[in-house]
CSV table of C-alpha atoms and ligand atoms in Angstrom, one decimal:
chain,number,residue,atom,x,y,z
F,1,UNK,CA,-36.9,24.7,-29.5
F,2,UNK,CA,-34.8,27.6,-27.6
F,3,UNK,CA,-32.1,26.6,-25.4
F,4,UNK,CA,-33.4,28.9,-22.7
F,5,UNK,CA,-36.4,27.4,-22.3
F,6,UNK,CA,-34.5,23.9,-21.7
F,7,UNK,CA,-32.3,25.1,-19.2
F,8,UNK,CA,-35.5,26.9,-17.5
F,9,UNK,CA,-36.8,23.8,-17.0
F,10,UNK,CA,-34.3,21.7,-15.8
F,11,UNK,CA,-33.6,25.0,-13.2
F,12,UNK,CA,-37.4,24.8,-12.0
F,13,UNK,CA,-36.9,20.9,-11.5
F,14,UNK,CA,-38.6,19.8,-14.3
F,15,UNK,CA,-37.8,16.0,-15.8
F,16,UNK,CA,-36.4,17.3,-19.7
F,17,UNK,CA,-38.0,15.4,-22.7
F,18,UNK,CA,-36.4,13.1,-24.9
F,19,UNK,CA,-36.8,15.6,-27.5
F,20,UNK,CA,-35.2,18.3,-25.0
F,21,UNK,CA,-31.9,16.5,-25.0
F,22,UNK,CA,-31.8,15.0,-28.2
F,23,UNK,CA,-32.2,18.4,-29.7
F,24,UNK,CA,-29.9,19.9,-26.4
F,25,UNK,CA,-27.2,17.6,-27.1
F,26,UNK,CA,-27.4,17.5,-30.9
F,27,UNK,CA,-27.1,21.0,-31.4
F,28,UNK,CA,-24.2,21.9,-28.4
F,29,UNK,CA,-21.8,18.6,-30.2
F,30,UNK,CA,-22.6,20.5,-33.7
F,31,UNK,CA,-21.8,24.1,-32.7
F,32,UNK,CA,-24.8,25.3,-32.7
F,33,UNK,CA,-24.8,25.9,-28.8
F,34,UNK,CA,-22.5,28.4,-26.8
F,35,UNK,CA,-21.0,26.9,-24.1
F,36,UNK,CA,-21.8,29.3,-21.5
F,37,UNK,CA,-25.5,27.9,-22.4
F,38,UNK,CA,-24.5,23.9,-22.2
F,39,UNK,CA,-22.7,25.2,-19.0
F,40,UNK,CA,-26.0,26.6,-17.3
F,41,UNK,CA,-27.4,23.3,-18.2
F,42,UNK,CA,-24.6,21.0,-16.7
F,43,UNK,CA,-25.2,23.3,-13.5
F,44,UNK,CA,-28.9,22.7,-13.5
F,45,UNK,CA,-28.3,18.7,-13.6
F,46,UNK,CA,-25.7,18.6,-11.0
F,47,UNK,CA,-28.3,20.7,-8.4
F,48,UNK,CA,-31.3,19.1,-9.7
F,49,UNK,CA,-30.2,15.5,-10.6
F,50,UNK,CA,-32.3,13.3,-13.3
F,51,UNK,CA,-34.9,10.9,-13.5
F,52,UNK,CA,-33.8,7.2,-14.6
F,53,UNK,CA,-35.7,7.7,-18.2
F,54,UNK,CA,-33.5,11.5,-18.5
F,55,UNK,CA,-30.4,9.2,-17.7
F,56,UNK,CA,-30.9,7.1,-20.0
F,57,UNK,CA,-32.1,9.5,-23.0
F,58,UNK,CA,-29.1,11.5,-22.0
F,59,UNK,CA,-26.5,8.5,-22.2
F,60,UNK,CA,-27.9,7.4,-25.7
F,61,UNK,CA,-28.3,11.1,-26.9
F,62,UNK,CA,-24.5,11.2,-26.3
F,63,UNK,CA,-23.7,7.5,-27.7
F,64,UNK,CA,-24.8,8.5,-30.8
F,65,UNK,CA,-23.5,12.4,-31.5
F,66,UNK,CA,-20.8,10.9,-33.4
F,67,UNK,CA,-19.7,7.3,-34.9
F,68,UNK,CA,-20.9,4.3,-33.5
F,69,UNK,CA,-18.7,1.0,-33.6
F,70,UNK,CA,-20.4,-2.2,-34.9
F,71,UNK,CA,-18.9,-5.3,-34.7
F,72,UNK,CA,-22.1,-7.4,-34.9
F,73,UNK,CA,-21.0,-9.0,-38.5
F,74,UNK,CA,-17.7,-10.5,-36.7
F,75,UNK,CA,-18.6,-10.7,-32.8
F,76,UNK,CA,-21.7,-12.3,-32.4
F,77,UNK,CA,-21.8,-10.9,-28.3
F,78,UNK,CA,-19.3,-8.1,-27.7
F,79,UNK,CA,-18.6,-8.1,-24.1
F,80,UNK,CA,-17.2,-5.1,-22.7
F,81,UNK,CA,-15.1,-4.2,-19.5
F,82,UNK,CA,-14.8,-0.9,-17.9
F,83,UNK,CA,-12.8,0.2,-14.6
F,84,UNK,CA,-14.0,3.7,-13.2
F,85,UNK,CA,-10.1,4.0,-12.3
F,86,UNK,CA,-7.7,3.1,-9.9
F,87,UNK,CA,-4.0,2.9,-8.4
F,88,UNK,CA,-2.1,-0.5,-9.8
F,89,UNK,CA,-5.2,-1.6,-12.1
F,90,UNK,CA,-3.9,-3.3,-14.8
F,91,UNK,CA,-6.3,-5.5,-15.0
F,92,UNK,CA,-7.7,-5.5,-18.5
F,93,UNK,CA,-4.1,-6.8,-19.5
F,94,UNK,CA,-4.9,-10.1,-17.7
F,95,UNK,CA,-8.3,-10.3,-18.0
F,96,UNK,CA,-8.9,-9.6,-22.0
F,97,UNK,CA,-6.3,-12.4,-23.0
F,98,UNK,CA,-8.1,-14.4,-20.3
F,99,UNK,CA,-11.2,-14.1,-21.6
F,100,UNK,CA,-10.5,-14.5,-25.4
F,101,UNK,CA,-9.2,-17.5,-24.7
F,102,UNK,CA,-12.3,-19.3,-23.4
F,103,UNK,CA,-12.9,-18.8,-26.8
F,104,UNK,CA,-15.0,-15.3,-26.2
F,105,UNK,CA,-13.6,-12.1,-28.9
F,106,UNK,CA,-12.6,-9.0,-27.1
F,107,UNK,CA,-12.6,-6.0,-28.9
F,108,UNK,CA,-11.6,-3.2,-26.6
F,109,UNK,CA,-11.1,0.3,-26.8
F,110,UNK,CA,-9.0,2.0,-24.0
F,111,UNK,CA,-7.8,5.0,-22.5
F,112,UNK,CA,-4.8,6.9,-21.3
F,113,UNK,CA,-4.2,8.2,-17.5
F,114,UNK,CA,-4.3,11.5,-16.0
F,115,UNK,CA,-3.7,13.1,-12.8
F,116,UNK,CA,-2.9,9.9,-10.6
F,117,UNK,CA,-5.2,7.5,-12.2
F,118,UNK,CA,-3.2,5.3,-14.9
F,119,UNK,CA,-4.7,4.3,-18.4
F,120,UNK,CA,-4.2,1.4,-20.3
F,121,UNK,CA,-2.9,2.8,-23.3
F,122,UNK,CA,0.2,4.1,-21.5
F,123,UNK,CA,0.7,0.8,-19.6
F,124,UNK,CA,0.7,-0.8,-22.9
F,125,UNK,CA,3.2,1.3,-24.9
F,126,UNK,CA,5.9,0.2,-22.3
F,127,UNK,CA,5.9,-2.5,-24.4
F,128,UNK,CA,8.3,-1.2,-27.6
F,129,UNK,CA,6.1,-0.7,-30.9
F,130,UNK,CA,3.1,-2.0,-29.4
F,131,UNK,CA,0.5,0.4,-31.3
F,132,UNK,CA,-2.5,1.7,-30.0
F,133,UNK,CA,-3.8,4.1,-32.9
F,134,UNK,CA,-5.3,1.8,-34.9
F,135,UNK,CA,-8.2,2.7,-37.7
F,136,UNK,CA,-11.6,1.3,-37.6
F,137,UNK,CA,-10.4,-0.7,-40.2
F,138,UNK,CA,-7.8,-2.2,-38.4
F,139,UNK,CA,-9.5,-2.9,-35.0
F,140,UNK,CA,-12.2,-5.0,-37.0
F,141,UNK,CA,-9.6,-7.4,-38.6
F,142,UNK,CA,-7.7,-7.5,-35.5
F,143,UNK,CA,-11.0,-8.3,-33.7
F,144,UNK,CA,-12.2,-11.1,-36.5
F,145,UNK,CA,-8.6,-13.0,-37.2
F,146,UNK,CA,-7.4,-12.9,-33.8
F,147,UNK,CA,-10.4,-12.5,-31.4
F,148,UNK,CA,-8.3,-10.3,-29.1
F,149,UNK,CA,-7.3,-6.2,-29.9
F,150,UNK,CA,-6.6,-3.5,-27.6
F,151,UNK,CA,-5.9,-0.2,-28.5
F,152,UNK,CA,-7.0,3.4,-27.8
F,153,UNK,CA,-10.1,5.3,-29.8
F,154,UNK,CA,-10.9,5.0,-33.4
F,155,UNK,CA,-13.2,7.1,-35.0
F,156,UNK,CA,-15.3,9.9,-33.0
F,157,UNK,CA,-17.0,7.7,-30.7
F,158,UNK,CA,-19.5,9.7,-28.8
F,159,UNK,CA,-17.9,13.7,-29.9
F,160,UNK,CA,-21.1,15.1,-27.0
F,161,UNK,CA,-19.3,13.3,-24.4
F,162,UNK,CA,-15.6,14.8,-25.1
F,163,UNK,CA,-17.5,18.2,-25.1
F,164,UNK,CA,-19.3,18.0,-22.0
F,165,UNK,CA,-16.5,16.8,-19.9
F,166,UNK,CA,-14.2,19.6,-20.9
F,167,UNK,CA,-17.0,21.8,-20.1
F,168,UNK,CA,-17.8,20.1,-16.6
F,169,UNK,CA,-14.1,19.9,-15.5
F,170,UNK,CA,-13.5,24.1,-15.8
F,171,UNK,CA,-17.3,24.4,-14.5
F,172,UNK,CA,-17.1,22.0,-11.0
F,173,UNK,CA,-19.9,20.1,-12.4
F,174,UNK,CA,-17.9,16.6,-12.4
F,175,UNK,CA,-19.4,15.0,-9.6
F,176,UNK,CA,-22.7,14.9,-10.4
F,177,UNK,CA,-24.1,11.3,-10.1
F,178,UNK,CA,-26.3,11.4,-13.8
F,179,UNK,CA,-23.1,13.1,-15.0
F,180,UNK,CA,-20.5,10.4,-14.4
F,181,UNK,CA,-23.5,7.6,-15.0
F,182,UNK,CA,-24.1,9.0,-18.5
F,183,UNK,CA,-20.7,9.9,-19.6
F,184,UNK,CA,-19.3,6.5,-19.0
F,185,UNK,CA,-22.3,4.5,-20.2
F,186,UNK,CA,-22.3,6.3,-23.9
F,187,UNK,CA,-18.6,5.6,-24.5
F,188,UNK,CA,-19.8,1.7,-23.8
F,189,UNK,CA,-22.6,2.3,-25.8
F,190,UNK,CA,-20.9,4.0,-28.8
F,191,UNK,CA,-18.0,1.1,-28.3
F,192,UNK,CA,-21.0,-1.7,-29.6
F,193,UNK,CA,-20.9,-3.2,-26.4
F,194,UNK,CA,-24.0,-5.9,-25.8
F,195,UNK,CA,-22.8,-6.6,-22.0
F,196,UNK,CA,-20.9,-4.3,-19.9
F,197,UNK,CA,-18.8,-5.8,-17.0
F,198,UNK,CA,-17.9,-2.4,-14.7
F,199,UNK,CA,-15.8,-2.4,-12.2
F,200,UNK,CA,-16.3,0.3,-9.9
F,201,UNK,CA,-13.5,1.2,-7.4
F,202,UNK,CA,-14.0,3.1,-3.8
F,203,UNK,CA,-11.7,4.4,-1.7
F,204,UNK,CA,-9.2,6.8,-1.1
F,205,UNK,CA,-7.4,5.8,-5.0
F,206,UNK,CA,-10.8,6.2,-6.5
F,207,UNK,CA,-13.1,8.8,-7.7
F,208,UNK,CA,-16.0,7.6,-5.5
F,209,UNK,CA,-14.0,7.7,-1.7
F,210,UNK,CA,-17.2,5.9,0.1
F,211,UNK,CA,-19.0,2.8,-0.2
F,212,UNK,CA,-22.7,4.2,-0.9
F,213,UNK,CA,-22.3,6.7,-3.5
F,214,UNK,CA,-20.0,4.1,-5.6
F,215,UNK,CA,-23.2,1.9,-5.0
F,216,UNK,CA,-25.6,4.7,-6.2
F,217,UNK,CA,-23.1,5.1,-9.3
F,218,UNK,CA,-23.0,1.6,-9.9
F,219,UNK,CA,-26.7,1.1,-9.7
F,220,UNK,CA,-27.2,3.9,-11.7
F,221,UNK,CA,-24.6,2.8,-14.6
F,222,UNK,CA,-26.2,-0.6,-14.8
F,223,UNK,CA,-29.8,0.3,-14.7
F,224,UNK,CA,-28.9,2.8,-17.6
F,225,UNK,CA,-27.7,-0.7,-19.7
F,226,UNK,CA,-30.2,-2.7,-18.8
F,227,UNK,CA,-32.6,0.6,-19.7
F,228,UNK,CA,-30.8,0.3,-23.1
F,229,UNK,CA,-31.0,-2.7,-23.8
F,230,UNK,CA,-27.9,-4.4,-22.4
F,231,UNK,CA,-26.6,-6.9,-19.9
F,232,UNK,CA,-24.8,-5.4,-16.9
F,233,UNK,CA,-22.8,-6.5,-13.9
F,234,UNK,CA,-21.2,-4.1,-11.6
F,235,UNK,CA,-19.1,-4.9,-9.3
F,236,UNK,CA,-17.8,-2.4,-6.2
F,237,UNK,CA,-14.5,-2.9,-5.8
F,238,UNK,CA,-11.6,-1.6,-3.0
F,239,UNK,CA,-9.1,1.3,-4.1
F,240,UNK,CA,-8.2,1.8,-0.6
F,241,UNK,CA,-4.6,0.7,-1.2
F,242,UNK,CA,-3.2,-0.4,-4.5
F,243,UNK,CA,-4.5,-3.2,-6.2
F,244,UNK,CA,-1.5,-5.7,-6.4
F,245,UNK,CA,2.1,-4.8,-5.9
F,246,UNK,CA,3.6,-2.5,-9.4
F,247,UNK,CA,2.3,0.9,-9.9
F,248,UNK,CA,4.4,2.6,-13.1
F,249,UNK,CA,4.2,1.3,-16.7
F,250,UNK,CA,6.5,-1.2,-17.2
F,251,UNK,CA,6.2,-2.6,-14.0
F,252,UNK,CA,2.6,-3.2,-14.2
F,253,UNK,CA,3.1,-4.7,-17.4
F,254,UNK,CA,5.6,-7.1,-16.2
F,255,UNK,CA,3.3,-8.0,-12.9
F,256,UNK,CA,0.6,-8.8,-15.7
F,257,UNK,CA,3.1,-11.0,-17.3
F,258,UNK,CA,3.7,-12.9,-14.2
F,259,UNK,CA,0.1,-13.5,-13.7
F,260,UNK,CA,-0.5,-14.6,-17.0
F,261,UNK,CA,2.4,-17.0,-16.1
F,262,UNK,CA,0.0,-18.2,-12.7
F,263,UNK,CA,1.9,-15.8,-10.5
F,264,UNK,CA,2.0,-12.4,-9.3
F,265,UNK,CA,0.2,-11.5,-6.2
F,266,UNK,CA,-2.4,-12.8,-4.9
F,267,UNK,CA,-4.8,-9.7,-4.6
F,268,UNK,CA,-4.9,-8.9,-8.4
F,269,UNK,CA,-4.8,-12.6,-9.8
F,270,UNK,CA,-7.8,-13.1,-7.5
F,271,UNK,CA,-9.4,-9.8,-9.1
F,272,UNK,CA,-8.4,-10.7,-12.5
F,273,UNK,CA,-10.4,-14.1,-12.2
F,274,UNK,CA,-13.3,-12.6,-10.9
F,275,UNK,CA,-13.8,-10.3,-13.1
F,276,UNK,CA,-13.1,-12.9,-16.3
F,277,UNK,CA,-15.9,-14.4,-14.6
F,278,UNK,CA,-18.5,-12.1,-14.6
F,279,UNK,CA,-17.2,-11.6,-18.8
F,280,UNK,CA,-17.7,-15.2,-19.7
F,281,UNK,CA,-21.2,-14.7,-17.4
F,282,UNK,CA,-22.9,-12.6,-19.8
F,283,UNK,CA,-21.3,-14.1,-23.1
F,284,UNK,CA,-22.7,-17.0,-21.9
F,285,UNK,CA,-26.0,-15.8,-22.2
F,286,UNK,CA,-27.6,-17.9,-19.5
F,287,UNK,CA,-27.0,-21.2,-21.4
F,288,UNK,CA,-23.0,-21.4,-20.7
F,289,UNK,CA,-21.2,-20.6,-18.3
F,290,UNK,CA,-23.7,-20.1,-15.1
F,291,UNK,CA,-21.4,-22.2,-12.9
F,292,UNK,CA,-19.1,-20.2,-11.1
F,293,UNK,CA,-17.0,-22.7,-9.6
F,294,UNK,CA,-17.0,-24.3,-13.3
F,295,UNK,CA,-15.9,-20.7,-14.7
F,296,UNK,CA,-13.3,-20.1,-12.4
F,297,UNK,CA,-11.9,-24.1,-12.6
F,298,UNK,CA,-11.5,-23.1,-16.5
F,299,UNK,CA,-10.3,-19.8,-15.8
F,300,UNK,CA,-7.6,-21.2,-13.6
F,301,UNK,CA,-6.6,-23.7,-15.8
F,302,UNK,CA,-6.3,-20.9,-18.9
F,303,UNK,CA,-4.3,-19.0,-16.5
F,304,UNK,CA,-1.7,-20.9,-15.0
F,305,UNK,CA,-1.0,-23.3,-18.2
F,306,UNK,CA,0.1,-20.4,-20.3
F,307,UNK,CA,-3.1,-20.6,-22.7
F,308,UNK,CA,-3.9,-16.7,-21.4
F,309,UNK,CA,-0.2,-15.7,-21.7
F,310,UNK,CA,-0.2,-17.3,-25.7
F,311,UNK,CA,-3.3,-15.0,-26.3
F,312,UNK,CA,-1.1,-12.0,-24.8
F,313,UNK,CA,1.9,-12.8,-27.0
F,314,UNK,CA,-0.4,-12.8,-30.3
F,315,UNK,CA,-2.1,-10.0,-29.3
F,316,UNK,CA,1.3,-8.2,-28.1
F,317,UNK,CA,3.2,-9.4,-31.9
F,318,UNK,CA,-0.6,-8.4,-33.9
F,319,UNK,CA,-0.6,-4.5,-32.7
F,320,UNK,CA,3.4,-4.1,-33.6
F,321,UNK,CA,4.6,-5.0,-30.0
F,322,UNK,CA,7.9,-6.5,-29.1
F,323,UNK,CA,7.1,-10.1,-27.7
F,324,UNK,CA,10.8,-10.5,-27.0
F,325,UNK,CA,9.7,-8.2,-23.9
F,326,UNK,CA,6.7,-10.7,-22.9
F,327,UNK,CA,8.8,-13.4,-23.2
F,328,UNK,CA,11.5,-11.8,-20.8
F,329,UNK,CA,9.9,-8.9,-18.8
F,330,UNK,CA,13.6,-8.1,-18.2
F,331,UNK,CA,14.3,-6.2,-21.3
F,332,UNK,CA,11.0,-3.6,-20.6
F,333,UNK,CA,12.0,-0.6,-20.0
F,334,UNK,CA,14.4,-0.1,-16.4
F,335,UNK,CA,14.9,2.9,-14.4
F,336,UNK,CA,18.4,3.2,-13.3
F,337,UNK,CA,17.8,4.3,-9.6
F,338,UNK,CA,16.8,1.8,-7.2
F,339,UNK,CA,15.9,3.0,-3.4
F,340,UNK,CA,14.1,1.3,-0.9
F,341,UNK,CA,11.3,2.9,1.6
F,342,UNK,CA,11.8,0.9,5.1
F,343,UNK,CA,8.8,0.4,8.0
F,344,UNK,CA,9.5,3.0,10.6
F,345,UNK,CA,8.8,1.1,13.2
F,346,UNK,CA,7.3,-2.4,14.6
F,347,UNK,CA,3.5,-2.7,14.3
F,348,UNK,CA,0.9,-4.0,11.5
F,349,UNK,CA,0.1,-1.9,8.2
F,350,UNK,CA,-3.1,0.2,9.0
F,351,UNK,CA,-3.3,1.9,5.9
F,352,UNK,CA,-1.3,1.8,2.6
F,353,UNK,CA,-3.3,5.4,1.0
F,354,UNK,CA,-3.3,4.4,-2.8
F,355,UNK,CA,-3.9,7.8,-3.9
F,356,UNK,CA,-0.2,9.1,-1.8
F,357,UNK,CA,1.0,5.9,-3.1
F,358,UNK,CA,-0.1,7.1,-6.6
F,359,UNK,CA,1.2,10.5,-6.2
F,360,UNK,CA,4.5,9.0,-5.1
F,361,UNK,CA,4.9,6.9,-8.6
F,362,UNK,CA,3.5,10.5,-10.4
F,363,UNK,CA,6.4,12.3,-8.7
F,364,UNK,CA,8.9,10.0,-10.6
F,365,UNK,CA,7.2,11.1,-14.2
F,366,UNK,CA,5.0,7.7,-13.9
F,367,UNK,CA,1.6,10.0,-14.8
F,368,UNK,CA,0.7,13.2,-16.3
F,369,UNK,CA,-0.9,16.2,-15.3
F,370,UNK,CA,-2.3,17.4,-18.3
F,371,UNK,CA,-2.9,15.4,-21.3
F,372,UNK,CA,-0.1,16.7,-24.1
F,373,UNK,CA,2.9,15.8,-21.0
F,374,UNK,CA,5.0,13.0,-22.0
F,375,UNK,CA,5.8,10.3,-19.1
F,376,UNK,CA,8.6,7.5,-18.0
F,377,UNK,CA,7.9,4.2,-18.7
F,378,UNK,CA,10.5,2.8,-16.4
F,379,UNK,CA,9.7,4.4,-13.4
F,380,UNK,CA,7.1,3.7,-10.4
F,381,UNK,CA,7.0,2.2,-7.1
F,382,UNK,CA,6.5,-1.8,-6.4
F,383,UNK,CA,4.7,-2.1,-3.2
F,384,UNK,CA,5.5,-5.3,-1.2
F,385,UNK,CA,3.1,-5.2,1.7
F,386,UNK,CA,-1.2,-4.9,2.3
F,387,UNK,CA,-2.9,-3.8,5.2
F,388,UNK,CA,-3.3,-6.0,8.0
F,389,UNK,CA,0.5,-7.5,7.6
F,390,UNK,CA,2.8,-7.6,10.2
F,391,UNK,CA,6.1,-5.6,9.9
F,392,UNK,CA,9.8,-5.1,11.5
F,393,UNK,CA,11.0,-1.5,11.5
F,394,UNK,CA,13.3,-1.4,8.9
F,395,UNK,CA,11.9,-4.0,6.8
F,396,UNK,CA,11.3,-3.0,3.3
F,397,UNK,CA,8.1,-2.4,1.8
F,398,UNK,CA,8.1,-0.1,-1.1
F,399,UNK,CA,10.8,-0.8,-3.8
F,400,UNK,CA,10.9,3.0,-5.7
F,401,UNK,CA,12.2,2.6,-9.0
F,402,UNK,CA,13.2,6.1,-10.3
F,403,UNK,CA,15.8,7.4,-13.8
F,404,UNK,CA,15.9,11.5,-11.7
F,405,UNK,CA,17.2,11.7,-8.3
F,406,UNK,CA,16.0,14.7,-7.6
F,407,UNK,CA,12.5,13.1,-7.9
F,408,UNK,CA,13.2,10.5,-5.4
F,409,UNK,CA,12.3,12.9,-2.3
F,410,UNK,CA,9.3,13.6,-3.1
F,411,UNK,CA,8.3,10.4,-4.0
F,412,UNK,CA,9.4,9.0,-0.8
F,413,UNK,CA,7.3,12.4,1.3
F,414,UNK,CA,3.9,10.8,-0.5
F,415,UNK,CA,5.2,7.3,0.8
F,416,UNK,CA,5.4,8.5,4.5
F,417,UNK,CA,1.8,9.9,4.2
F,418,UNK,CA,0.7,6.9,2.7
F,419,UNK,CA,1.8,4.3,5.3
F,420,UNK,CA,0.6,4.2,8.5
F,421,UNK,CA,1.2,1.3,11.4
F,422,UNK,CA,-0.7,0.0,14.4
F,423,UNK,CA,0.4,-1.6,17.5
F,424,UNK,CA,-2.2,-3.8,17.2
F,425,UNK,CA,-3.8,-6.4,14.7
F,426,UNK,CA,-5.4,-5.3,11.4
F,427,UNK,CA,-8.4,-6.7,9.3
F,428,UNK,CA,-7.0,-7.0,5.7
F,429,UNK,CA,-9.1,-4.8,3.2
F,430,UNK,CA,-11.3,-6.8,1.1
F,431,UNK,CA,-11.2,-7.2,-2.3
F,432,UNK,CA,-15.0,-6.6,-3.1
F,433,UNK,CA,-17.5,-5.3,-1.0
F,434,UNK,CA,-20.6,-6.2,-3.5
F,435,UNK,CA,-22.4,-7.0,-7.3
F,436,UNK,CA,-25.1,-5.7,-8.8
F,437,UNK,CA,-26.7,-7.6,-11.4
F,438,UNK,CA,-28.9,-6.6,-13.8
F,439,UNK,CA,-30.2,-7.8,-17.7
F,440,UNK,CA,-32.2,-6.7,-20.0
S,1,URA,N1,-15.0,8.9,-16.3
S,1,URA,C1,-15.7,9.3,-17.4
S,1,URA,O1,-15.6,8.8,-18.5
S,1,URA,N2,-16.6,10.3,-17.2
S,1,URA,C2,-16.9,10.9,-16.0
S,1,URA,O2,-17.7,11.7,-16.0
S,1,URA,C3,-16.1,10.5,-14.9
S,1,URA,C4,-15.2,9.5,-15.1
């Protein structure tokens, strides 16, 4: 097979072969491909799009360029959660413990954030010791004596897909629908997952800023599972504004805390239960939990008497964390400058932009920009207000917690962009606009 000849097709608008990729995406992840040549092929995709079955051979070609994780000897059904990125999602800190303690192992592998989109990993880590390198080795006997482990990458799980980004982010082929689809869907399917609960955001925090083409993505991502053999839900989530109040390391950490103790706000307890839900939904199978009002009942209970929080704690003490720090959030890292960013005037909270709001926690060394740069733990913004409330001017609604003063400027500039008021009433933003459901 000749490269050229691939690429020709996929230029002329040709579907590719399964024996096109395989051999495409074989060869580029071993070196056998220039990249200029897996660049004119990228381009081709993102003006020509893919078929469902070119999708799907693509996503699997990539799942399994490099090592595969199989936890089928210690996890009967591996369920699997994945968040296309967001502003304040810390989520998977809530929901994992959650859902491991219904009794349902949870074996997940995370990542770290970039640009203004936090990761896990780092969230994690503002917890002292916690360890996130773990080997294979490791993550397996985590997974089987405890049922819970969360840490960052072992192994080379799906090498084509690490490739092919680099390559798309310096050639402006990101945004290309059977792109995105694929690239997430192989890490998934690398990871062993056998059901895939994603939660896709939109809005002006996401990477998808409009309601239909998250749909189309979302759609696309779970018929490429159920294509593969898995079970899928997708739900389309807001990321218009920041998804409960904390956005910074530590301070998400301690608002997950407080939900795994039955508080926190409302907004992300809400999210954190439905997504559990849709988790213990396909573990079940179809023969447990199909009752949603059931689910949640148990879910709620787990929640607010502290089973959810014990899981945390073992999990926390199991990976090298301090649990001295779960026990008291108090003693996770602190910034030592506290300011306070006041409503300007009288009116109701039209918009609340989570990406200024994100950019406003990234000017206090919350984020990174590219991925060697270190970042503060301490810092970020807690923000005390959603759309549609009513304010005073001068009340406060963003609590900026900073360690550099000369940071806090800029921080509070991305706050003025974000906010904006009305003079008259304001429909909150919901918290989900839709599912899509799909099984194999
Ligand atoms: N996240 C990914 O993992 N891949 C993409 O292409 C976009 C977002």
């Amino acid at each position: 097979m000749r490269a050229i000849d691939v690429i020709a097709h996929k230029r002329d608008g040709q579907a590719l072969s399964k024996e096109e990729i395989d051999w495409f995406i074989t060869s580029y992840t071993r070196g056998n491909l220039p990249d200029y040549q897996a660049a004119a092929l990228l381009m081709a995709i993102y003006l020509n799009g893919m078929s469902r079955e070119e999708t799907v051979n693509l996503t699997l070609a990539m799942a399994y360029s490099g090592d595969t994780l199989d936890l089928s000897d210690i996890i009967e059904y591996s369920v699997d959660k994945h968040s296309s990125g967001g502003v304040g999602d810390k989520t998977s800190l809530v929901v994992l413990p959650l859902v491991a303690s219904c009794g349902v192992p949870v074996a997940k592998m995370s990542g770290r954030g970039l640009g203004f989109s936090g990761g896990t990993l780092d969230k994690l880590e503002a917890i002292a010791g916690y360890r996130v390198n773990l080997s294979g080795e490791e993550f397996r006997a985590l997974a089987a004596r405890n049922g819970i482990v969360l840490a960052g990458q072992s192994g080379e799980l799906a090498p084509a897909d690490g490739k092919l980004y680099a390559l798309r982010d310096v050639t402006s082929t990101v945004p290309s629908l059977p792109l995105i689809a694929s690239s997430i869907m192989s890490k998934k399917i690398a990871a062993g997952a056998n059901g895939v609960v994603l939660d896709v955001k939109v809005g002006r925090g996401a990477f998808m800023t409009n309601l239909d083409d998250a749909r189309q993505l979302a759609q696309t991502m779970v018929d490429i599972g159920v294509d593969a053999g898995r079970d899928m839900i997708a739900a389309l989530s807001d990321m218009n504004q920041p998804l409960g109040e904390a956005v910074g390391n530590a301070l998400e950490v301690a608002e997950a805390i407080a939900a795994l103790k039955g508080g926190g706000p409302a907004d992300f307890r809400e999210h954190c239960l439905i997504v559990s839900g849709y988790m213990l939904r396909l573990a079940g199978q179809g023969a447990k939990w199909t009752d949603d009002d059931e689910v949640q009942a148990l879910l709620v209970e787990y929640l607010d008497g502290g089973v959810a929080l014990t899981t945390f704690r073992k999990m926390v003490e199991a990976q090298g964390g301090d649990v001295s720090m779960v026990d008291d959030p108090h003693k996770l890292p602190v910034a030592h400058i506290i300011a306070s960013f006041e409503a300007e005037q009288d009116g109701y909270i039209a918009q609340l932009a989570a990406d200024e709001i994100a950019w406003a926690a990234f000017e206090l060394g919350a984020g990174r920009e590219k991925k060697s740069d270190s970042i503060d733990p301490a810092v970020g913004v807690v923000v005390h207000v959603k759309v549609g409330d009513k304010v005073r001017r001068g009340a406060p609604l963003v609590t900026v917690y900073a360690n550099d003063d000369a940071k806090v400027e800029a921080c509070m500039a991305h706050l003025q962009n974000a906010i904006a008021y009305s003079d008259t009433p304001v429909d909150p933003l919901p918290l989900f606009y839709d599912t899509i459901y799909g099984s194999k």
